[in-house]
mmCIF file of C-alpha atoms in Angstrom:
data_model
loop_
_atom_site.group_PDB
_atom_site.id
_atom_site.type_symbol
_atom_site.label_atom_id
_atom_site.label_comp_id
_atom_site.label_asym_id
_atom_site.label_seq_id
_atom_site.Cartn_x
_atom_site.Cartn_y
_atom_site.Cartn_z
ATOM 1 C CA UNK A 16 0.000 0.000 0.000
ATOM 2 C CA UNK A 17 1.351 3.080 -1.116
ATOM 3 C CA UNK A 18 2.143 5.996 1.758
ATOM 4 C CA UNK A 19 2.289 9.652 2.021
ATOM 5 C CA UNK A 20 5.551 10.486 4.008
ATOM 6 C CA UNK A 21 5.566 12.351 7.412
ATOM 7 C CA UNK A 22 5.690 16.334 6.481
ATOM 8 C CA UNK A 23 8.841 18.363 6.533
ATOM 9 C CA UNK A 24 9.295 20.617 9.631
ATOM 10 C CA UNK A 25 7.972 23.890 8.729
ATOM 11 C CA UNK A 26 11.429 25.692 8.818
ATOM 12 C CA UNK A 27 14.485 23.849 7.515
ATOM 13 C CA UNK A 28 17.198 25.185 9.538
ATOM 14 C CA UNK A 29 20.261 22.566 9.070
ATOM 15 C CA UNK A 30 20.210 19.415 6.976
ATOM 16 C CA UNK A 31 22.166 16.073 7.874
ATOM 17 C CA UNK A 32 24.280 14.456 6.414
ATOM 18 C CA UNK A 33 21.881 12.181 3.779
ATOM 19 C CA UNK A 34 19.205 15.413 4.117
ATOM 20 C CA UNK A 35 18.789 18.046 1.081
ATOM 21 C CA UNK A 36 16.014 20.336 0.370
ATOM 22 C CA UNK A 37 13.852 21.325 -2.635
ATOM 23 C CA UNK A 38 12.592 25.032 -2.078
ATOM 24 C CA UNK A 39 12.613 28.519 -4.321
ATOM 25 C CA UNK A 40 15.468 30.882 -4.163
ATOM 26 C CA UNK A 41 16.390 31.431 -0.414
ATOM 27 C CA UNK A 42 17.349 28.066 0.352
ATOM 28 C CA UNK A 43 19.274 27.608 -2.302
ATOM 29 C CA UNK A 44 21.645 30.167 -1.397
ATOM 30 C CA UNK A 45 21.293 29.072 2.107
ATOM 31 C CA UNK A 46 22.130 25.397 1.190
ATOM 32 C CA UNK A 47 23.918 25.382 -2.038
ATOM 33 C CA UNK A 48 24.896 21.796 -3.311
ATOM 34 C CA UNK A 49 22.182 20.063 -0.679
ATOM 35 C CA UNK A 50 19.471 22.160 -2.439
ATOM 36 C CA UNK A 51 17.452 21.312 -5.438
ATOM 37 C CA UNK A 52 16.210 24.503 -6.801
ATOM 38 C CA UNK A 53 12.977 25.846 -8.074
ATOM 39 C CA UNK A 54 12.729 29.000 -9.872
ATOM 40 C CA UNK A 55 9.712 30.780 -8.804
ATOM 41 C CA UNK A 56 9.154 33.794 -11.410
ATOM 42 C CA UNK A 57 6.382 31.365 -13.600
ATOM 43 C CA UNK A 58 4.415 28.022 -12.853
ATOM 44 C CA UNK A 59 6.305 26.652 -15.854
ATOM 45 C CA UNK A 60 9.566 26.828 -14.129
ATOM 46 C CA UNK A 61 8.143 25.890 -10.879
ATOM 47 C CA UNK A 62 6.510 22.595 -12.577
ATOM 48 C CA UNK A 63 10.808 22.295 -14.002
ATOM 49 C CA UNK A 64 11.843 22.442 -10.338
ATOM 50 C CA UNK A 65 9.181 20.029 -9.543
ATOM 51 C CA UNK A 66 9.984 17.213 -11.715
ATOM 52 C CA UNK A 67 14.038 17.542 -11.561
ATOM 53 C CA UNK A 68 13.246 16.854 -7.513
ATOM 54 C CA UNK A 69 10.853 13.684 -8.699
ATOM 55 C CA UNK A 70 13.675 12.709 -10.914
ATOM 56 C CA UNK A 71 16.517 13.179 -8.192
ATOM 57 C CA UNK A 72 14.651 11.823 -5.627
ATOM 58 C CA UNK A 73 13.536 8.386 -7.550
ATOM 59 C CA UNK A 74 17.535 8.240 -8.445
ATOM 60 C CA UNK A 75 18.498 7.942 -4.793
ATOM 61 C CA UNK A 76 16.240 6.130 -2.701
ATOM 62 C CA UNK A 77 18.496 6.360 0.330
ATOM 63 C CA UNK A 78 18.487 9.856 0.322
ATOM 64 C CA UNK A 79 15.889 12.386 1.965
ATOM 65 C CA UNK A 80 14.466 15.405 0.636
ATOM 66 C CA UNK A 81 12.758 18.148 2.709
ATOM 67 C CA UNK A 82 10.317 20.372 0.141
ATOM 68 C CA UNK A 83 9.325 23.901 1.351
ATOM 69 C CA UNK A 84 6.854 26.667 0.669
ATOM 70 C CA UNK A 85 7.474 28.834 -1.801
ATOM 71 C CA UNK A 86 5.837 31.528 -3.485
ATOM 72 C CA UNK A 87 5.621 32.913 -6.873
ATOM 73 C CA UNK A 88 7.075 36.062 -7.530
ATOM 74 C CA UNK A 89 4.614 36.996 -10.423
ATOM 75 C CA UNK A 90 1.292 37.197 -10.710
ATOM 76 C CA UNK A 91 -0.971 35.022 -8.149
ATOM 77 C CA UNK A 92 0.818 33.881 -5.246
ATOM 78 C CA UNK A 93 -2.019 31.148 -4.261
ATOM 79 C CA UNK A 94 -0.384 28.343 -1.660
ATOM 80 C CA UNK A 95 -3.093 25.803 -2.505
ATOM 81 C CA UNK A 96 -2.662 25.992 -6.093
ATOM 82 C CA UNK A 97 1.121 25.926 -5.575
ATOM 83 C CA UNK A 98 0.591 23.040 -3.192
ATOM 84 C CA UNK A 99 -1.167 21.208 -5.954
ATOM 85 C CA UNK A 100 1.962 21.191 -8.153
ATOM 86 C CA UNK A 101 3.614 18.942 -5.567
ATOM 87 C CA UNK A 102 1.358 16.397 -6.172
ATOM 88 C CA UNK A 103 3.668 14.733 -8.669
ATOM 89 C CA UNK A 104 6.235 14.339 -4.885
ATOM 90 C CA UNK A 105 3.305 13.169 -3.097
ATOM 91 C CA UNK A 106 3.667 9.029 -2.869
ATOM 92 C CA UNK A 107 7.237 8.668 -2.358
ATOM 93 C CA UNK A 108 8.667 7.900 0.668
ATOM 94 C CA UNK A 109 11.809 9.525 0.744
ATOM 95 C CA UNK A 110 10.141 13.064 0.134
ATOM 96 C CA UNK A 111 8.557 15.495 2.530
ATOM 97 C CA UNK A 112 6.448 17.851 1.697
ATOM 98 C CA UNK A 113 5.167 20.974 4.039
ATOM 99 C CA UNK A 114 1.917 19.917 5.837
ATOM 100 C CA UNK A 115 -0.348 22.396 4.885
ATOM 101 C CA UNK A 116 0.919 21.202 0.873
ATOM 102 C CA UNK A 117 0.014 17.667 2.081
ATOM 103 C CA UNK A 118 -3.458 18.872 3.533
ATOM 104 C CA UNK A 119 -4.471 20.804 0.009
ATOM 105 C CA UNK A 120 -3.293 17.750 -2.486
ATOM 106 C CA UNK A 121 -5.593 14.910 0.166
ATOM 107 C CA UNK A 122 -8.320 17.519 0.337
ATOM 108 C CA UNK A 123 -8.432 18.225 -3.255
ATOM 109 C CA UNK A 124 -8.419 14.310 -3.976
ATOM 110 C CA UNK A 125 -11.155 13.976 -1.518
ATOM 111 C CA UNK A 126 -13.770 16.776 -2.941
ATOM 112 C CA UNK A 127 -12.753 16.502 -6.753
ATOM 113 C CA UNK A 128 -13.330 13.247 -8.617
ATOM 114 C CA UNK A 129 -11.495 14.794 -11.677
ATOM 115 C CA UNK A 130 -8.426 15.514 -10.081
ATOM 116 C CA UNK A 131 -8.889 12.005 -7.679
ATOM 117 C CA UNK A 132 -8.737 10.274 -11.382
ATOM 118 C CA UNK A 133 -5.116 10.770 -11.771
ATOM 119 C CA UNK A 134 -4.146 8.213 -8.362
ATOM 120 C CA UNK A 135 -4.454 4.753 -9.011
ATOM 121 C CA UNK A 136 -7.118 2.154 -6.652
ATOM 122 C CA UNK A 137 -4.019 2.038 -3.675
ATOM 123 C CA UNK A 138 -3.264 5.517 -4.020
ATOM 124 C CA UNK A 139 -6.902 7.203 -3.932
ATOM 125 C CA UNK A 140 -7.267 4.407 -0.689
ATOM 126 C CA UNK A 141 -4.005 5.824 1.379
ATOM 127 C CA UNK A 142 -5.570 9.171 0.056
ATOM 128 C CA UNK A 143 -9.055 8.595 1.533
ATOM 129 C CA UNK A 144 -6.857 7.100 4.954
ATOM 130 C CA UNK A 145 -4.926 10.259 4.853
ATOM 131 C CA UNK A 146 -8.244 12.869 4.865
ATOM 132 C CA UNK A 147 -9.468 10.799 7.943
ATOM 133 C CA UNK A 148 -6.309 11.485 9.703
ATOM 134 C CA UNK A 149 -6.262 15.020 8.947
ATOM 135 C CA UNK A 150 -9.951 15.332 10.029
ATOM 136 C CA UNK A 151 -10.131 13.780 13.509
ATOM 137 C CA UNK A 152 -9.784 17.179 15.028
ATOM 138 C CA UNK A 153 -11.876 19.167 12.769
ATOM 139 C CA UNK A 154 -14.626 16.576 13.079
ATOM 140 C CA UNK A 155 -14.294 17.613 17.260
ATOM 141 C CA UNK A 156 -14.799 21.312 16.740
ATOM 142 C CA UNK A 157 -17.544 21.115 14.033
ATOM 143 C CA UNK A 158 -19.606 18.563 16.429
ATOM 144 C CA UNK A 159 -18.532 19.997 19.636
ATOM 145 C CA UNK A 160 -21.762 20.462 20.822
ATOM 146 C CA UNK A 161 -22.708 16.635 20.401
ATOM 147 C CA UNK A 162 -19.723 15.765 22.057
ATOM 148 C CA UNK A 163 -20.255 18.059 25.181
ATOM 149 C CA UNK A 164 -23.657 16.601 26.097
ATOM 150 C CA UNK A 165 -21.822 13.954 27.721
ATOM 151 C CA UNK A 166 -19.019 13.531 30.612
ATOM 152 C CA UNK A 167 -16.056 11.690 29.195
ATOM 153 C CA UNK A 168 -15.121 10.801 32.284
ATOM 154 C CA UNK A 169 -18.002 8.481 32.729
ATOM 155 C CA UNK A 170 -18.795 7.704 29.557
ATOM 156 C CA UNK A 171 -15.799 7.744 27.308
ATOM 157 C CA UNK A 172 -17.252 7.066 23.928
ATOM 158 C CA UNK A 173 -15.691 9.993 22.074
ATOM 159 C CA UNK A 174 -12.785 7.925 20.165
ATOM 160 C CA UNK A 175 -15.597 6.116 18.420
ATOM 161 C CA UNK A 176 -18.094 8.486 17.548
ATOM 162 C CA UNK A 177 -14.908 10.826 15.875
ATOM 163 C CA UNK A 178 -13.991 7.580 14.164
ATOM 164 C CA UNK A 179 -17.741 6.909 12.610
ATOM 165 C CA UNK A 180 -18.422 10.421 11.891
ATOM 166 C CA UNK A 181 -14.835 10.990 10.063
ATOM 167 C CA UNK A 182 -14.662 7.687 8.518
ATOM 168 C CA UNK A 183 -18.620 8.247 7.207
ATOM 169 C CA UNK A 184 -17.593 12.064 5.961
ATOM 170 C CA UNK A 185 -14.391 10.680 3.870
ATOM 171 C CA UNK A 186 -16.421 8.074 1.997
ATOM 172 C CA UNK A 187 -15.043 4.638 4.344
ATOM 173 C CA UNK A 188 -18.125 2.949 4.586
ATOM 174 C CA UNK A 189 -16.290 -0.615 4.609
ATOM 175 C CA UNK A 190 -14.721 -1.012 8.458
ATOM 176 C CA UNK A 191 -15.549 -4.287 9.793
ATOM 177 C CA UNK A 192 -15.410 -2.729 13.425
ATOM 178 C CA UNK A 193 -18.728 0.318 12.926
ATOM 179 C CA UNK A 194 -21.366 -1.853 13.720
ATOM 180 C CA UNK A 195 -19.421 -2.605 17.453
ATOM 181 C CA UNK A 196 -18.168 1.249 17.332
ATOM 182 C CA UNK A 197 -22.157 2.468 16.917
ATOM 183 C CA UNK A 198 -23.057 -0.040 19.518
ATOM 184 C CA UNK A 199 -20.518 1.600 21.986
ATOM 185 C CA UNK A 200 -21.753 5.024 21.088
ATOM 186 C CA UNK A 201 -24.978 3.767 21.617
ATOM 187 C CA UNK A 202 -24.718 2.835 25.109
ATOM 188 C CA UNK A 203 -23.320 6.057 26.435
ATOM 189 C CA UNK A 204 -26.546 7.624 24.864
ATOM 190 C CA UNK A 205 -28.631 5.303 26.221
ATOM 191 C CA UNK A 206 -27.072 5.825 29.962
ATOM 192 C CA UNK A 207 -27.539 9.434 29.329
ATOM 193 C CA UNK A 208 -31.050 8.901 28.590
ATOM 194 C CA UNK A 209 -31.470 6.948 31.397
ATOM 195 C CA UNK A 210 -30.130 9.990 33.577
ATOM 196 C CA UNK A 211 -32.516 12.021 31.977
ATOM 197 C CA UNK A 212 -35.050 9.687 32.614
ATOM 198 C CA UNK A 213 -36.125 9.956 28.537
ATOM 199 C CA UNK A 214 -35.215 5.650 29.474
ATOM 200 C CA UNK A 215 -36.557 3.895 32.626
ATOM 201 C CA UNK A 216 -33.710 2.015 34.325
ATOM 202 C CA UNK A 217 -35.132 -1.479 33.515
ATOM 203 C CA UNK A 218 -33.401 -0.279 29.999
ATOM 204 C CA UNK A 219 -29.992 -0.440 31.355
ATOM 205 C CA UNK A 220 -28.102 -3.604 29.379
ATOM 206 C CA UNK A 221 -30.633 -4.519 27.032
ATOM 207 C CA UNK A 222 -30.601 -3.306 23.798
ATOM 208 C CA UNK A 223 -34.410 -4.850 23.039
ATOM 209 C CA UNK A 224 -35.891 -3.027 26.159
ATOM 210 C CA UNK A 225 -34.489 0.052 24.910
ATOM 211 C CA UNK A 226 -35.598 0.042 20.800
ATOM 212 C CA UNK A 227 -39.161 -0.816 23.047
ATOM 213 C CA UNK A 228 -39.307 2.771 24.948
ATOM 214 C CA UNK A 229 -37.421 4.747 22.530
ATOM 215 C CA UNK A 230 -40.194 3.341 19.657
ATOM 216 C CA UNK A 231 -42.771 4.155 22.178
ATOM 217 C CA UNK A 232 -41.593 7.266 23.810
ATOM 218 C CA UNK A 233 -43.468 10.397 22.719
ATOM 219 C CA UNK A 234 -40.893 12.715 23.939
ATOM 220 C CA UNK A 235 -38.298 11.440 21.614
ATOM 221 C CA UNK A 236 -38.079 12.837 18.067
ATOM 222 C CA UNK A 237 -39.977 10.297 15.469
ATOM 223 C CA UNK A 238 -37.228 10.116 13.194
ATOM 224 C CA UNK A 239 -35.028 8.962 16.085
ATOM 225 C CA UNK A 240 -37.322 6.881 17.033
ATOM 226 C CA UNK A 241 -38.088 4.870 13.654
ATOM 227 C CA UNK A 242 -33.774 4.862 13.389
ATOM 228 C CA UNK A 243 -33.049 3.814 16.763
ATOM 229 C CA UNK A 244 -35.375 1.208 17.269
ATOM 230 C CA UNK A 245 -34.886 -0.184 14.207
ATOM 231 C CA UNK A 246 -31.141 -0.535 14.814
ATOM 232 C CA UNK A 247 -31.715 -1.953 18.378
ATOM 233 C CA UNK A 248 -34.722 -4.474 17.527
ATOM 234 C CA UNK A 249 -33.521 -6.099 14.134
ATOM 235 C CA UNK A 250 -29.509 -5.222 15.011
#
């Protein structure tokens, strides 16, 4: 399975000794023979600089090559469209690209079937693997409200509801372990039901006493009752 590298560090301030770096103008002076250069003045010579770095870095596999930001000195000086020249770097291991680079190529592959086309069946998969990772913590603040309904100290579900949510948003419908991850969920909502007495505490345990009340409680929503029951009684 192919793999996206761990990011270079977001300043490159010494290299060792099997370490060179791919960057625009300031590096290279600051580096000299441990730099690959990339002329920024048009995309053309940018897209030069790119591929002489894919070249040099599938030539020596036991070297390492940190990539940074750069910016183009004329005319639009866009970092996600820059970042989306590095794509070409992207799958091998022995290049690093900045993270936020990284973030715009797996979030580009993620919302654009066009561009998504040009990775093959392993790549778009490590690519799909990759947006979940970046996610996790996005998927906390966008759904902080569900998650502070409950007390994690008690009921410590929130690992598994950020995995179903993220994995659900990025398209991974396929994990073997959801139906035991929504189960988990499940039961912290049903305790916190219970505390809110929306359950009766004969429910506590047993997933067919609770589809029972939640299909026959009025004060519970009627989609979430026809969805919850149904996952509790045939489940």
């Amino acid at each position: 399975m192919p793999t996206i590298a761990e990011p270079a560090p977001n300043y490159v301030e010494h290299l060792g000794d099997n370490e060179y770096v791919i960057g625009g103008n300031a590096v290279s002076k600051q580096f000299r023979k441990k730099a690959i250069p990339i002329k920024t003045d048009t995309i053309a010579n940018i897209n030069a600089g790119i591929s002489r770095a894919l070249r040099e870095a599938q030539n020596n596999h036991d070297k390492q090559y940190l990539a940074t930001r750069i910016g183009l000195r004329n005319g639009d000086n866009s970092q996600k469209d820059i970042a989306l020249l590095f794509e070409p770097l992207l799958f091998l291991s022995n290049v690093h690209l900045p993270e936020n680079y990284i973030r715009e190529i797996v979030n580009k592959a993620h919302y654009d079937p066009s561009f998504r086309s040009h990775f093959n069946a392993d790549q778009r998969s490590a690519l799909r693997q990759k947006w979940y990772d970046l996610n996790k913590d996005i998927i906390r603040e966008n759904y902080s409200n569900l998650f502070g309904i409950f007390d994690e100290e008690k009921m410590n579900f929130s690992n598994e509801l950020v995995d179903l949510i993220t994995s659900s948003e990025a398209g991974i419908c396929d994990k073997g372990d959801s139906l035991n991850q929504i189960r988990c969920v499940l039961e912290c909502v049903f305790e916190r039901m219970i505390q809110m007495q929306l359950l009766s505490e004969k429910c506590r345990g047993s997933d067919s006493e609770c589809g029972k009340s939640i299909k026959d409680n009025r004060k519970i929503p009627g989609h979430l009752q026809t969805s919850g029951s149904r996952f509790l009684l045939n489940g």
